[in-house]
Structures are given as C-alpha cells and as structure tokens.
XYZ file of C-alpha atoms in Angstrom:
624
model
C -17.836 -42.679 18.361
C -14.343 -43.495 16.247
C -17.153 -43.082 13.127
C -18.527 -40.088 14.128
C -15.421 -38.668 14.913
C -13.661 -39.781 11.236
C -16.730 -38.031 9.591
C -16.532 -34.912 11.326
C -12.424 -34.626 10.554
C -13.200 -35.564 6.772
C -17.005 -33.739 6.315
C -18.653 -33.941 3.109
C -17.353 -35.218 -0.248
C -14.145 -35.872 2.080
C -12.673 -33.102 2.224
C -11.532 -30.896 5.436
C -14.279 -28.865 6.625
C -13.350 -25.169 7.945
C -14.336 -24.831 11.491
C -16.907 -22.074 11.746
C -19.399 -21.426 13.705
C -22.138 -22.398 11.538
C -20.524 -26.027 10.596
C -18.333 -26.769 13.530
C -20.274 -29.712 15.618
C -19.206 -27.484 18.932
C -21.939 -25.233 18.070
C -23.765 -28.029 19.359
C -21.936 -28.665 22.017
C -22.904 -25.328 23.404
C -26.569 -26.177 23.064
C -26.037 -29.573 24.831
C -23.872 -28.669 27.406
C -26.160 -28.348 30.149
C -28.220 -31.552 29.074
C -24.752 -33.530 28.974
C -23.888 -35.485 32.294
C -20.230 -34.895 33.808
C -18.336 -37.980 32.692
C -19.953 -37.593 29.077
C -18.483 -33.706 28.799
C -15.066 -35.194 29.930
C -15.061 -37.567 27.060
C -15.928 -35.100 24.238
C -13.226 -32.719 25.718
C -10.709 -35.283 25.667
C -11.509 -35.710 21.790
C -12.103 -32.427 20.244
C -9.026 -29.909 19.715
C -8.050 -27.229 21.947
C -8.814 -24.483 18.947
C -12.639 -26.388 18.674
C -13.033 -26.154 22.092
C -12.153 -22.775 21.812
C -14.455 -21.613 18.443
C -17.650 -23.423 20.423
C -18.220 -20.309 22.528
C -18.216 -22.496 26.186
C -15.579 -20.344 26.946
C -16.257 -21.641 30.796
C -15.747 -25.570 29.814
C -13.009 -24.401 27.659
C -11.295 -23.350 30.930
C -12.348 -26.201 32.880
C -10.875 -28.545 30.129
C -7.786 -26.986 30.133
C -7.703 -27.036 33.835
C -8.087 -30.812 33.783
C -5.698 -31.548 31.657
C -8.499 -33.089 29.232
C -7.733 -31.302 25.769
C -6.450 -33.967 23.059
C -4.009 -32.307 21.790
C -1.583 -29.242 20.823
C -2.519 -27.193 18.793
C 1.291 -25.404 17.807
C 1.645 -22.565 16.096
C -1.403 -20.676 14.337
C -1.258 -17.232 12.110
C -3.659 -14.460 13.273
C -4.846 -12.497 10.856
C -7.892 -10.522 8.827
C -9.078 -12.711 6.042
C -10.250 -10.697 2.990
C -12.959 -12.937 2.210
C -14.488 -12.590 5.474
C -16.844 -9.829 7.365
C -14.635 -7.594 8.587
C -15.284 -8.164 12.073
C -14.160 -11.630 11.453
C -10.395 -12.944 13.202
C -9.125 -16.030 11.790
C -6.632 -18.077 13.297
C -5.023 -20.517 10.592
C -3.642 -23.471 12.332
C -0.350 -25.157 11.297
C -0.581 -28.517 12.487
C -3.999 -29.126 11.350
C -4.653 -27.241 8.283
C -7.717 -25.697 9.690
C -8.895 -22.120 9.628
C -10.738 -21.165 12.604
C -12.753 -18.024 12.419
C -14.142 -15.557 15.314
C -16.726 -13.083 15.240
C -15.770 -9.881 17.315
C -18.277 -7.585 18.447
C -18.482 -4.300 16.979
C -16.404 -2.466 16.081
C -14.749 -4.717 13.211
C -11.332 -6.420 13.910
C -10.144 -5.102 10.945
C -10.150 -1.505 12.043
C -8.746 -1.985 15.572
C -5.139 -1.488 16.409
C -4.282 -4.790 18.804
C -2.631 -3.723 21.562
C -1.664 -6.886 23.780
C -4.044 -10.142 25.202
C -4.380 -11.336 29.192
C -6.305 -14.084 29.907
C -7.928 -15.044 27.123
C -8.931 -11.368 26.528
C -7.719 -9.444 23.710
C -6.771 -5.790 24.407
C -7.669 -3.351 21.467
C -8.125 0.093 20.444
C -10.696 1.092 17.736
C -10.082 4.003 15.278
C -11.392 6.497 17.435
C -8.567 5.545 19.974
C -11.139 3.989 22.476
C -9.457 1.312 24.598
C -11.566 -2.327 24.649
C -11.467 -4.976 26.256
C -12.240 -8.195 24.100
C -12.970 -11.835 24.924
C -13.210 -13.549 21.769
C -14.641 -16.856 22.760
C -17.687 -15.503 24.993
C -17.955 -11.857 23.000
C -18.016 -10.412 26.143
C -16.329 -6.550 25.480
C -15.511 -4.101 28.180
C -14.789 -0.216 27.402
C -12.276 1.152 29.383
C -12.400 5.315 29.872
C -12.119 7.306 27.054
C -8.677 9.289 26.060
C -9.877 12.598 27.184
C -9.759 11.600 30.938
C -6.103 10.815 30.605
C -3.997 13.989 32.341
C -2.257 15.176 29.226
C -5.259 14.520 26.541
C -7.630 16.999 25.435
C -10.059 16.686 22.813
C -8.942 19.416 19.567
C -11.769 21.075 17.828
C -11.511 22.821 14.340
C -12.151 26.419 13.936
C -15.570 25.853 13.650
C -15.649 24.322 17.167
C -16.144 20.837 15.858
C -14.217 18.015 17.291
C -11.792 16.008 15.150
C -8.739 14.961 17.034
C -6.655 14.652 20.207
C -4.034 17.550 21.450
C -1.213 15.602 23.513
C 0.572 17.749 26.016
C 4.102 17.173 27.492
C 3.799 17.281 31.461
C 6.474 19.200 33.723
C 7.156 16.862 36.403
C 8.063 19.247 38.821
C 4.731 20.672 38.692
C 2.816 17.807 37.546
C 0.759 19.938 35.720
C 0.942 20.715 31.593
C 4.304 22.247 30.387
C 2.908 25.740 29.149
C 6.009 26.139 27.151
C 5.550 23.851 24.883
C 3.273 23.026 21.760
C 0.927 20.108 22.429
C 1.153 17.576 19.547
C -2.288 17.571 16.774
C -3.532 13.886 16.943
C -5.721 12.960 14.712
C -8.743 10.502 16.171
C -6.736 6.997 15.186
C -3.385 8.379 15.554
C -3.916 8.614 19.297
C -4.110 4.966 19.806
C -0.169 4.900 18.638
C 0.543 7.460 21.668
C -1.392 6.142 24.448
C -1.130 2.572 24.452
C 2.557 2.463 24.289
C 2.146 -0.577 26.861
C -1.567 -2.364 28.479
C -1.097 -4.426 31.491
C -3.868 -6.398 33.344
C -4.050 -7.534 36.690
C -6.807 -10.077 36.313
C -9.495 -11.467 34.216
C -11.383 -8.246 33.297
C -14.709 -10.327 34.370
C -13.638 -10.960 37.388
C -15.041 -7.454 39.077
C -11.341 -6.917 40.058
C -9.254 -5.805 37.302
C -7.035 -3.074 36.937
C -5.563 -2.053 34.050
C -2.069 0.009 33.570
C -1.226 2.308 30.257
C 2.290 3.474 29.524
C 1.890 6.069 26.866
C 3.150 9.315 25.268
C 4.835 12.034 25.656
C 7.702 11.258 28.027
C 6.457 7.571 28.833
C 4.029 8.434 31.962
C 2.143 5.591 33.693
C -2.180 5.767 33.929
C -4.205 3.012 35.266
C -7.981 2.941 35.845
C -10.296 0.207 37.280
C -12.740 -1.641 35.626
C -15.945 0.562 35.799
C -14.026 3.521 36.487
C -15.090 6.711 34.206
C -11.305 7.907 34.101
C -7.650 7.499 34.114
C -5.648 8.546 37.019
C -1.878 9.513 36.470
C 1.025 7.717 38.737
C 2.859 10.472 39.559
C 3.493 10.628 43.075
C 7.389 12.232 42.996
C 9.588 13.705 39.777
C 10.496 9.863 38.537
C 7.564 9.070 37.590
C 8.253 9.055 33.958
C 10.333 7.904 30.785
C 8.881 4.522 31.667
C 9.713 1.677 29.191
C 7.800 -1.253 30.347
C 5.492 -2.675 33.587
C 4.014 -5.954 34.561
C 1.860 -7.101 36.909
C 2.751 -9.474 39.912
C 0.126 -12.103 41.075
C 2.199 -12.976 44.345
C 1.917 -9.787 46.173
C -0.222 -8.059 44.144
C 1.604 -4.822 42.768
C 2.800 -3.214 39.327
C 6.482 -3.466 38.760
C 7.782 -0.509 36.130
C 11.543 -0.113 34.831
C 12.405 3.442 33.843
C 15.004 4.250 31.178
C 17.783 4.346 33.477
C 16.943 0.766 34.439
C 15.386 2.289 37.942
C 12.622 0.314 38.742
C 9.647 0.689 40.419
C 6.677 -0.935 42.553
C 3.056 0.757 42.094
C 0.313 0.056 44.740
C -2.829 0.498 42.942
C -5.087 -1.093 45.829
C -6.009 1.658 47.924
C -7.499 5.084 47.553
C -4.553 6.538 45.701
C -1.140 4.850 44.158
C 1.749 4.374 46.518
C 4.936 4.009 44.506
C 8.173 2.627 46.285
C 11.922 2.327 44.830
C 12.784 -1.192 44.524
C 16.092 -0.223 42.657
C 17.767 2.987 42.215
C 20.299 2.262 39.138
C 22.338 5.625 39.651
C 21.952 6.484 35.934
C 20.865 9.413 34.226
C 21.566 7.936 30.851
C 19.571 6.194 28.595
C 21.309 4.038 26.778
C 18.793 1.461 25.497
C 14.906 0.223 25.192
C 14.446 -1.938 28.381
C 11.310 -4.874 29.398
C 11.105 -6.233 32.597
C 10.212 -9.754 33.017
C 8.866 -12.240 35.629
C 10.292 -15.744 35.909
C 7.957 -18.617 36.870
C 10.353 -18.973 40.040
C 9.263 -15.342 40.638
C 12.655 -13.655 39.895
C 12.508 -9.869 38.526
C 14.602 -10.141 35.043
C 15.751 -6.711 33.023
C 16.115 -7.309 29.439
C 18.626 -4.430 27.588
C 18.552 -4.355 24.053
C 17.808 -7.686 24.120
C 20.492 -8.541 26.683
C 18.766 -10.409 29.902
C 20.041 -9.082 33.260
C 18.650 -10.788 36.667
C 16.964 -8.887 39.492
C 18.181 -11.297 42.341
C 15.854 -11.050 45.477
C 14.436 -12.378 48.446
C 12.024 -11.246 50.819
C 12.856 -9.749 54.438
C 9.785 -7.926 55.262
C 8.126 -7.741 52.449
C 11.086 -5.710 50.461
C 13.230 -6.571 47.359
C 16.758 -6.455 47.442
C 17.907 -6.381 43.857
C 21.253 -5.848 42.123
C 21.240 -5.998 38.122
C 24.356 -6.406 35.777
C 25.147 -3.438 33.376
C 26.810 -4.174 30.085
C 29.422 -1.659 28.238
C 27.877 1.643 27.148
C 26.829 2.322 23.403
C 29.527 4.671 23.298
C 32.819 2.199 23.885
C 31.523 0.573 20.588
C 34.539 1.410 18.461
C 32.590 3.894 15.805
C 30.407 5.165 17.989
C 30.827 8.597 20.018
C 28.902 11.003 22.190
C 26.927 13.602 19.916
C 26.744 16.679 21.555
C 24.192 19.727 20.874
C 25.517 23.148 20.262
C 25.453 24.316 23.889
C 27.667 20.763 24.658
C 24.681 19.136 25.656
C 24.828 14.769 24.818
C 21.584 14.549 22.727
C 22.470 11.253 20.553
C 25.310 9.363 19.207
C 27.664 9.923 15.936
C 27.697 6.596 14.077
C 31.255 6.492 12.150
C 32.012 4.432 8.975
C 35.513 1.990 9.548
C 37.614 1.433 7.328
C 39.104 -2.443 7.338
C 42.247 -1.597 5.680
C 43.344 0.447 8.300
C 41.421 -0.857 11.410
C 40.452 3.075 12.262
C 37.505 5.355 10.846
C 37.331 5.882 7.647
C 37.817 10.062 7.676
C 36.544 10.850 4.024
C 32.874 9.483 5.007
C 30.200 11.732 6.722
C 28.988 10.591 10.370
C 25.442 9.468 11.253
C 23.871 11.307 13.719
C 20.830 9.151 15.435
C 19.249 9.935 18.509
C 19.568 7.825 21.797
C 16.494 6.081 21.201
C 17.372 5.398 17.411
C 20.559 4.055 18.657
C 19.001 0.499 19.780
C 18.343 -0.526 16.117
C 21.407 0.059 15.035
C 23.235 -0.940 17.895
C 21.769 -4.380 18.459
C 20.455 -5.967 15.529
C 21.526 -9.546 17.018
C 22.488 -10.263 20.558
C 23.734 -13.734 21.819
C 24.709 -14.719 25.195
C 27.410 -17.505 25.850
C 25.810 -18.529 29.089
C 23.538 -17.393 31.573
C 24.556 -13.829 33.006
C 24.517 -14.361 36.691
C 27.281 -17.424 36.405
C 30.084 -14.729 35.910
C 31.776 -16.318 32.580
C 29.145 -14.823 30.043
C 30.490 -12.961 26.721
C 28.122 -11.221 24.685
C 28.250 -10.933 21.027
C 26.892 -7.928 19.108
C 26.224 -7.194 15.440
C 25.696 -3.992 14.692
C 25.634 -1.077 12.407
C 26.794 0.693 10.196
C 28.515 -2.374 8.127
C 27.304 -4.966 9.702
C 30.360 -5.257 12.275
C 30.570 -7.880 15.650
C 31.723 -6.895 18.696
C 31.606 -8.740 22.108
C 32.178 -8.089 25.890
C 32.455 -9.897 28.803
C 29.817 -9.576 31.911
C 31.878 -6.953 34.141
C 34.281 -5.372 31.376
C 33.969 -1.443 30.747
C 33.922 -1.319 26.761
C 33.232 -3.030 23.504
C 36.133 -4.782 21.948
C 35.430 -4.858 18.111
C 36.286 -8.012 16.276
C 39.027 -6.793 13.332
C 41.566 -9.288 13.163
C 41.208 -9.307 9.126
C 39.910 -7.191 6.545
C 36.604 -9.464 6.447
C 35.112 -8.502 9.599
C 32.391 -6.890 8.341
C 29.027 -7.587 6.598
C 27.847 -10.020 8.664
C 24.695 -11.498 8.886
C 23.814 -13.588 11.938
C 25.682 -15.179 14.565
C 24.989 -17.586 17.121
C 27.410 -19.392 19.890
C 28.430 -23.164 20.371
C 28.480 -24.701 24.303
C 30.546 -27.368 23.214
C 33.257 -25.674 21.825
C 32.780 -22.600 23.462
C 33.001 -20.390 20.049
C 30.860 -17.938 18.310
C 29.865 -18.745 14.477
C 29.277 -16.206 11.941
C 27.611 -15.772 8.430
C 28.986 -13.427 6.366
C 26.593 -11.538 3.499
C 28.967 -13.706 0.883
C 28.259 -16.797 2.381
C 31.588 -17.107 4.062
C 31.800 -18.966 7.819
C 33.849 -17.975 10.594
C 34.421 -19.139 13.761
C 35.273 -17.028 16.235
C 36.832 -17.238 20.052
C 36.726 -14.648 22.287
C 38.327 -16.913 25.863
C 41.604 -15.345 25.321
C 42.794 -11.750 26.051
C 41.949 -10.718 22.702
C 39.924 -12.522 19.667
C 41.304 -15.226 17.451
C 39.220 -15.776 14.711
C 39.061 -18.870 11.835
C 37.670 -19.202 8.503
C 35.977 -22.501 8.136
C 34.496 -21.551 4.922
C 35.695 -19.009 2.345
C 32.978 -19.293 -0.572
C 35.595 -17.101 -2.774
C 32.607 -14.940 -3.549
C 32.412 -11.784 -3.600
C 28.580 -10.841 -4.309
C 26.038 -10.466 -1.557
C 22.816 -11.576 -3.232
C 20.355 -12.507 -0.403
C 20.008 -12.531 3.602
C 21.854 -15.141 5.282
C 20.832 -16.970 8.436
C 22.741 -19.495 10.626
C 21.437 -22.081 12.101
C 22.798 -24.766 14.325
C 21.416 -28.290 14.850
C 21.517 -30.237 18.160
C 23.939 -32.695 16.453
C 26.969 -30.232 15.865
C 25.945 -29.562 12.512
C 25.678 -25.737 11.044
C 22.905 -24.967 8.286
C 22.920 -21.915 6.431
C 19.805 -20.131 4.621
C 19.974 -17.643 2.067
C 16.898 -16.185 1.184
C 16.677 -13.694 -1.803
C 13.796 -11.059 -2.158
C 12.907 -9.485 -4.776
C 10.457 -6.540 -5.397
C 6.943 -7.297 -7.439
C 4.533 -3.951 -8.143
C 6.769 -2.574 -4.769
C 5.908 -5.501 -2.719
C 8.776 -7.217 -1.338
C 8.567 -10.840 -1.812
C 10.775 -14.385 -1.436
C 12.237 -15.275 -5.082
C 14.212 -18.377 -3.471
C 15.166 -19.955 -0.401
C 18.184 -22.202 -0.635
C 19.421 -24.416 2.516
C 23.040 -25.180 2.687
C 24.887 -27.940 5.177
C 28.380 -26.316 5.919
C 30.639 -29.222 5.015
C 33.426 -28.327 7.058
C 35.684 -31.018 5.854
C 35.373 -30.632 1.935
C 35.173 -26.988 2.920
C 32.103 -26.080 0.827
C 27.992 -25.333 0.900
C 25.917 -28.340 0.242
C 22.225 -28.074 -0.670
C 19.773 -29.597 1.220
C 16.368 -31.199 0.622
C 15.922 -33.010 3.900
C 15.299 -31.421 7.274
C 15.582 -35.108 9.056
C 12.145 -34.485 10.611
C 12.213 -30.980 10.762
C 10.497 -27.846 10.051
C 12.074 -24.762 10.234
C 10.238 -21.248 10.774
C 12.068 -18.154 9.676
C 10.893 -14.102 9.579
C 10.771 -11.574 11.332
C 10.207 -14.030 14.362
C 13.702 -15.817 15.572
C 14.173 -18.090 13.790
C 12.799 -21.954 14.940
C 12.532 -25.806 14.174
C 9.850 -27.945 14.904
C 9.830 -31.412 14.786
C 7.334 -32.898 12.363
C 6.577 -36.096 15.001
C 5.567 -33.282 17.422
C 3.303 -31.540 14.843
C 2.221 -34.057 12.483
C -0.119 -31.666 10.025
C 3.148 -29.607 9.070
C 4.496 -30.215 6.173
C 8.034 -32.133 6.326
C 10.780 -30.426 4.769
C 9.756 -27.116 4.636
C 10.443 -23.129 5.758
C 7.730 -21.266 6.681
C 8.711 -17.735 6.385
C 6.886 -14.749 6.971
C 7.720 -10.972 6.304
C 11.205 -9.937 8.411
C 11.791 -6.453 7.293
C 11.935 -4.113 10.049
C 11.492 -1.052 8.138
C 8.625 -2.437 6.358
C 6.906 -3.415 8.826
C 7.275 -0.251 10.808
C 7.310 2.777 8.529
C 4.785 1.427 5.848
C 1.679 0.000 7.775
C -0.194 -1.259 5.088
C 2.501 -2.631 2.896
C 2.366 -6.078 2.024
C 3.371 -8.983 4.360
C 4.625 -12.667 2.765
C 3.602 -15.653 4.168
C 4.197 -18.493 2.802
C 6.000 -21.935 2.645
C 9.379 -22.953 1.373
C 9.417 -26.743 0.010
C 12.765 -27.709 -0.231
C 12.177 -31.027 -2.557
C 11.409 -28.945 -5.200
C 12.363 -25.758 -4.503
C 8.667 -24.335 -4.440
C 7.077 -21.640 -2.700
C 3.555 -21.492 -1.816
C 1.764 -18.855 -0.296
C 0.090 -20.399 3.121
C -2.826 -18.745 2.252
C -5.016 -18.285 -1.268
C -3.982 -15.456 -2.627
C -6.100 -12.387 -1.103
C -7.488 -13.829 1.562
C -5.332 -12.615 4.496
C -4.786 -8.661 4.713
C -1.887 -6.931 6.320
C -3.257 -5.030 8.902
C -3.175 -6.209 12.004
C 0.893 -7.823 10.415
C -0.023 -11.352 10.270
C 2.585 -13.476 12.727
C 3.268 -16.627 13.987
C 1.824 -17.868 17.204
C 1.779 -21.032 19.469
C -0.102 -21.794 22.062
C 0.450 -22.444 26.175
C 0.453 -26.142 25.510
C 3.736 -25.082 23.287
C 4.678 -22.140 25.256
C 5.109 -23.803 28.728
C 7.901 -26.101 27.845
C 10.032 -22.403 27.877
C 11.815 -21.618 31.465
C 9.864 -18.628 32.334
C 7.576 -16.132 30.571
C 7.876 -13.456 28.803
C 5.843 -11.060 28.970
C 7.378 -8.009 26.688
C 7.212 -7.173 23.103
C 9.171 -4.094 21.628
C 8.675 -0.455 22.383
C 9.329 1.749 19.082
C 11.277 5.067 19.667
C-alpha cells in the first residue's frame, strides 16, 4: 500500500499529477465503493486528502469521513478560481499546501458566467446571467433552481417597444402600503444586472437536499427580506409591519429554528418562516433612526447573537426565559464626533450624508482654503473605517478602539462608553498612516506611517501620548505599508510597491523590514523563522510552514488588495502571486493565463483550518 500510495503522489515520469477526474484514482473509488467492505473504506479515507475525497464525487462518504474524523490531513488554504485553459464550466481549486490543482465540473450553466453569491453546506449558491438563483453542489452535481426574479414583490419583467422581453424593472415599495411606490421611477435592469440587486444577501436553513430548506434573500431597493421554500414556484415578501426593511444582514439559527435580521439602526429581528405565513418578533429595538454604518450579525458557537459595526464587534448578551431574548448591544461614538466630519444637510435642512473636511496639522483645525467632501451615509463606512482594532474584548468594559480613516489617512480612538472621537494630533505627523494594530503586553497601539516611520501610541491616560520609535527621515511615500506583529514582541513591516503594466496594477517589489528598535532603523529580512505570511485584500496572516508543509518557506503570498479595483472595474486584472524573500523574486502562483478574474480569485481555507477560530462568521461585506 506505502508503494501504491508513493506512485500515485509522484504519477508518471515523476512528476505531480493534477487531480482530475479522469486521472485521479478516486474516480475509482466511486466505482468500488459499494464492492469495498467497511474497515477497507476506513483505511483508504484515512490516506487520501480531504480535497481527493472531495473531487471523487462520493460526496456521501466524503461526509461520513469527515464525520469520523478519518481524513489524513488539512488541506489549508486553496484559491478558487476560473482557469482559462479549462471548459468554462470548469472550477478549480489550487491548493497551497500541496501544489495540486483540483478541478470541478459544474452543471450547466458554466461557472464562468455565474455571479457566486455565498456556499451552505457544501452547496454553492449562484446566480447565472439571466439572474436565475441556483443552487449548486459541486461534488454530487446535484443543482436546484430556486423561483425566478419575476415572482419577487417589486420585480417585473421590462419589455422593449416591440413587446419583447429584455430586462428587469425594480420598483421601490411604500411600506405603509406595502404595495409599489407609484411615485417613483422603477430602476431598468438589464437581465445580469439583476443578480447585483436581488441577492444582496442568500441564507440557508439546511442542506437544500434535505426536503427542508428554506432559503432567505435580502435584496434591492431599500434592503427588503424574501424567502421561498425549496419547490416553491415564488418568493414571498417579509413584511408583516412598516420595519420590515433597510435590512443589512440575516442568518439562520439551528437551535430554535428561526431567521435573525439586523436593520440599519442595529434593530434586530426574529423571522418565523415555519408556518403558513412569516411571524416576525422584535428581539431588540435600538431606538435609532440613524444609520450610521454597514452592520452583520453573527452567531457564536456558544450561541451568543454578535453585531459587527463597521467592523467593530458588539455582543448581543442573552438567555432564555420562555423562549425570549433579552439583548443589550454597545454603541460606539457617531461618525459625526470624528473631528472633520459634520452633518450634511439637504436644502430643506434635511441630514442626507456627511461633509468630509481636510485638517490642517499645522494648526490642529480644518484647513478653510480646501473644498469639503460630500459622501452619502452609506459611502461614509469606507472612508470612515478603513482599519479598526480593538484593545480587548468589548463586553470587559476597558476596550479602546482605534480608527484610521479618511481623508489623510488620520487615527482616532474611543473608549467603549465615551460620546465622541478623540483624534490623535499631538504632532504635525499624525497623518498618512497606513495600518495599525495594538500590543496586550504593553497595552499600546503601533502605527505605520506611508514614510515608513513607527509610532507608538497610548491612549490609558486622559488624553494621548504618543512616541516615535522610528523616524526613517524620509519624506517620500513610495509603496503601501503594512504592520505586522510577531508572537515574540517583534514588529515587521512590509512595503509593497505597485506599479501599473498595459493599466493592470501589479507588485514591482515587496520588501520585509524587522523594526530594530534599539539601533533605531529598518532591517531587511530574508527569513520568516518558519513562516509564511499571506497579504491582500484578505487581513493579513502567517502560517507556519511545519503546519503546512507544501508552502513554500519564506515567502508572501499576495493577492490583489485594491478596493476600488476590485469593486468599480469587474473585469480588471487580479495579481496573485508569490513573494520569495531569498531572492527577492516574484512568481505568479499560477502560469500566466490560466486563472481569469471573474469570479476575483481569493484565498480560502478549509473547516479543518477554520475551526481552530472562537466562533463563526458568517458575514461578508454589503456594498452601498
């Protein structure tokens, strides 16, 4: 068996062999399976890889092996992508630690043309480019339509003058009516731009096989909540009192069996789907009519209800007396207390947005000969929030939280219970940083600035002291800067410098710096100690090469971290690739034109990586 098992790993002429379906020796383990006694199965399980398992198409004994315990091994973090030199209906998932490229055949239509919504249980949730929603299990093909668009309340299918169909008219609904606002225009959707409106959010409650599923859409316009069964032939609206909308996220609780939805405000709700019609019940009334910031809700394994605000985690406490949730949440400072940020108001004095005001560090104040920004409330969270850290867990009552925002690139913190942002300007280099993160054992903040330059900054005190521990005396910003702390004390820095080629935005070098706080100066590196370190538009990550063997030692893998490229330019290009730092070399993880950019290729890991986190998370960002 150890001889078999070497010759499948090397193939022929020694070399790797690409797990497909028409090489890969699981092909025949599907054929076998039910000639293959108990104990026998066990013992193949417990020597293929998860991702083999998982390619063979026994999507059943995949389960069971899992369930078991029996897989070999972990199979970390794999890329998802389209491969260009593959049918187009073809999803390959490139794995890290092993080197391999696994490939699965979706049913029609191709993967390439569907927009990827979300995944649940080993089902992937998609939309194809007529805006369809399906339901996708790649391992046994199995594929599930859900109802089409149409059915959903505020969707009508447009036809051109010559009564021929060729697009989607989205209405806005009047709540107090629940019935179409006739005074305003409905929105002219063409057939693929509808999947970008009504899939804003796709929950499951189950395995869609199981008979039993439902499944929950937040979409466009005003965030409204749909859900339909499994079989059913349309979508039926939640809208059983005037709250029922600017929804921002919902999940699905095993435990008791209902929907759990957070509105704008941070209200947040509980949706009975299981009888004849949806009962809806108030599990917190926030008090808010503003809107301050995106929002997720979250379940804990311990089967807490967290809020997440701007990226800001807040805890639902609650127990149960009678079945009901008494909850209380923490509210940080409002946008607005940031020191150049104000109220915008519309010409009737109406708060539509925010005014986003330049500072000027000389004088500490605004700088009055630059024009304002105006951005709307829901543009706000991107320039608001573009890092958050938390000193400590929210609910212990002695948590600060750090900010960087815009415009400038400024920090400013607050403690859990204070009223308003306190800016950090204690010198005229506050500005332009770049990333921050915060130390437990010294119980300070430290800060990258776009020059290079490292401060350290402590916010226990009635007002900020802040100390340079490294002034690089430079005075160009020439890349993006990352900070990185080890578990040893020890702070790295990364500078990574892009550069345009033919428009597309790519890595020209990747330099890793020890900050030598005693001979005050950046020191290159070339060893990780055992480390591999993952950087993009992911957070940022080490690995430990022990842990994942196939990675290579040394290195930065780095994807594509532009927001704005990644949202306003779908088809732009995306870098992947890996950063050696022995030689300073860059190689792209995949041949050149093999992986396509649509759906954005990204870094994944699996539940045999994922469950060593404290709870999951089950959000990912709403846009607008």
């Amino acid at each position: 068996m150890d001889a078999w098992r070497a010759r499948r790993r090397e193939g022929r002429g020694g070399r790797p062999r690409e797990a497909t379906w028409g090489n890969c020796w699981s092909k025949k383990l599907h054929l076998l399976k039910p000639l293959l006694p108990a104990d026998l199965l066990v013992y193949i399980f417990g020597v293929l890889e998860v991702l083999d398992i998982f390619t063979s198409g026994v999507h059943a004994s995949f389960l069971e092996a899992r369930r078991l315990g029996i897989c070999s091994s972990n199979p970390g973090p794999c890329l998802v992508f389209s491969s260009g030199d593959r049918d187009p209906s073809v999803a390959t998932l490139h794995s890290l630690t092993t080197g391999k490229n696994y490939y699965v055949t979706m049913p029609d239509p191709p993967f390439r043309t569907r927009y990827i919504v979300g995944s649940s249980d080993g089902w992937l949730i998609t939309a194809d480019e007529r805006s369809n929603l399906l339901l996708v299990n790649p391992a046994t093909q199995a594929q599930i339509p859900m109802p089409p668009p149409e059915t959903i309340a505020n969707v009508r299918i447009r036809c051109n003058g010559e009564g021929v169909p060729h697009g989607y008219d989205l209405f806005r609904m009047d709540m107090s009516s629940r019935d179409f606002d006739t005074e305003t225009e409905p929105d002219d959707l063409s057939w693929e731009e509808g999947r970008f409106y009504f899939y804003m959010r796709v929950v499951l409650s189950a395995d869609p096989s199981s008979g039993n599923c439902t499944v929950t859409i937040l979409h466009l316009l005003r965030n409204l909540l749909f859900f339909a069964r499994v079989g059913d032939t349309h979508w039926t609206w939640i809208n059983v009192n005037e709250l029922c909308w600017n929804y921002h996220d919902v999940l699905y609780n095993d435990d008791d069996g209902l929907f759990y939805a957070i509105r704008g405000n941070g209200d947040v709700h509980a949706i009975n789907t299981n009888g004849p019609s949806p009962i809806l019940r108030v599990v917190l009334d926030a008090k808010s009519s503003l809107v301050d910031c995106a929002k997720y809700i979250v379940l804990s394994e311990l089967g807490d209800l967290l809020q997440v605000h701007c990226a800001i985690i807040l805890q639902i406490e609650q127990s149960r007396i009678e079945h009901m949730l008494i909850a209380a949440q923490i509210a940080m400072p409002p946008p607005e207390t940031i020191a150049n940020v104000k109220i915008h108001c519309n010409a009737d004095g109406v708060p539509d947005g925010y005014d986003l005001l330049t500072m000027d560090m000389s004088s500490r104040d605004v700088d009055t000969e630059a024009e304002t920004e105006f951005h709307s409330r829901e543009e706000g969270q991107f320039y608001f929030y573009r890092r958050v850290v938390l000193s400590a867990d929210p609910s212990s009552g002695n948590c600060t939280v750090m900010i960087l925002h815009l415009l400038d690139n400024h920090l400013s913190f607050a403690r859990v219970g204070g009223t308003r942002w306190t800016w950090i300007d204690v010198d005229e280099q506050c500005w332009d940083y770049h990333d921050v993160l915060y130390n437990d054992d010294d119980r300070l903040f430290y800060a990258v600035r776009g020059n290079g330059d490292v401060h350290a900054i402590d916010t226990n005190g009635p007002s900020p002291m802040l100390r340079v521990l490294l002034d690089t005396k430079n005075t160009v910003v020439d890349c993006i800067r990352y900070i990185v702390g080890l578990e040893y004390g020890d702070l790295l820095e990364v500078c990574r410098d892009c550069k345009y080629v033919n428009d597309d935005r790519r890595t020209e070098e990747l330099i890793v710096y020890k900050v030598d706080l005693v001979e005050k100066e950046l020191v290159k590196q070339k060893d990780f100690e055992g480390r591999v370190l993952f950087i993009g538009f992911n957070s940022s990550f080490f690995l430990r090469v022990e842990d994942f063997p196939m990675l290579t030692p040394n290195s930065v893998y780095c994807t594509d971290d532009s927001m704005e490229n990644i949202y306003s330019e779908r088809f732009g290009f995306r870098e992947v690739g890996t950063f050696h730092l022995e030689d300073s070399s860059f190689t792209d993880l995949l041949p050149v034109g093999s992986w396509l950019n649509w759906p954005p290729p990204f870094y994944s890991v699996t539940e045999e990586t994922e469950k060593r986190k404290r709870m999951k998370m089950i959000c990912r960002p709403i846009l607008g």
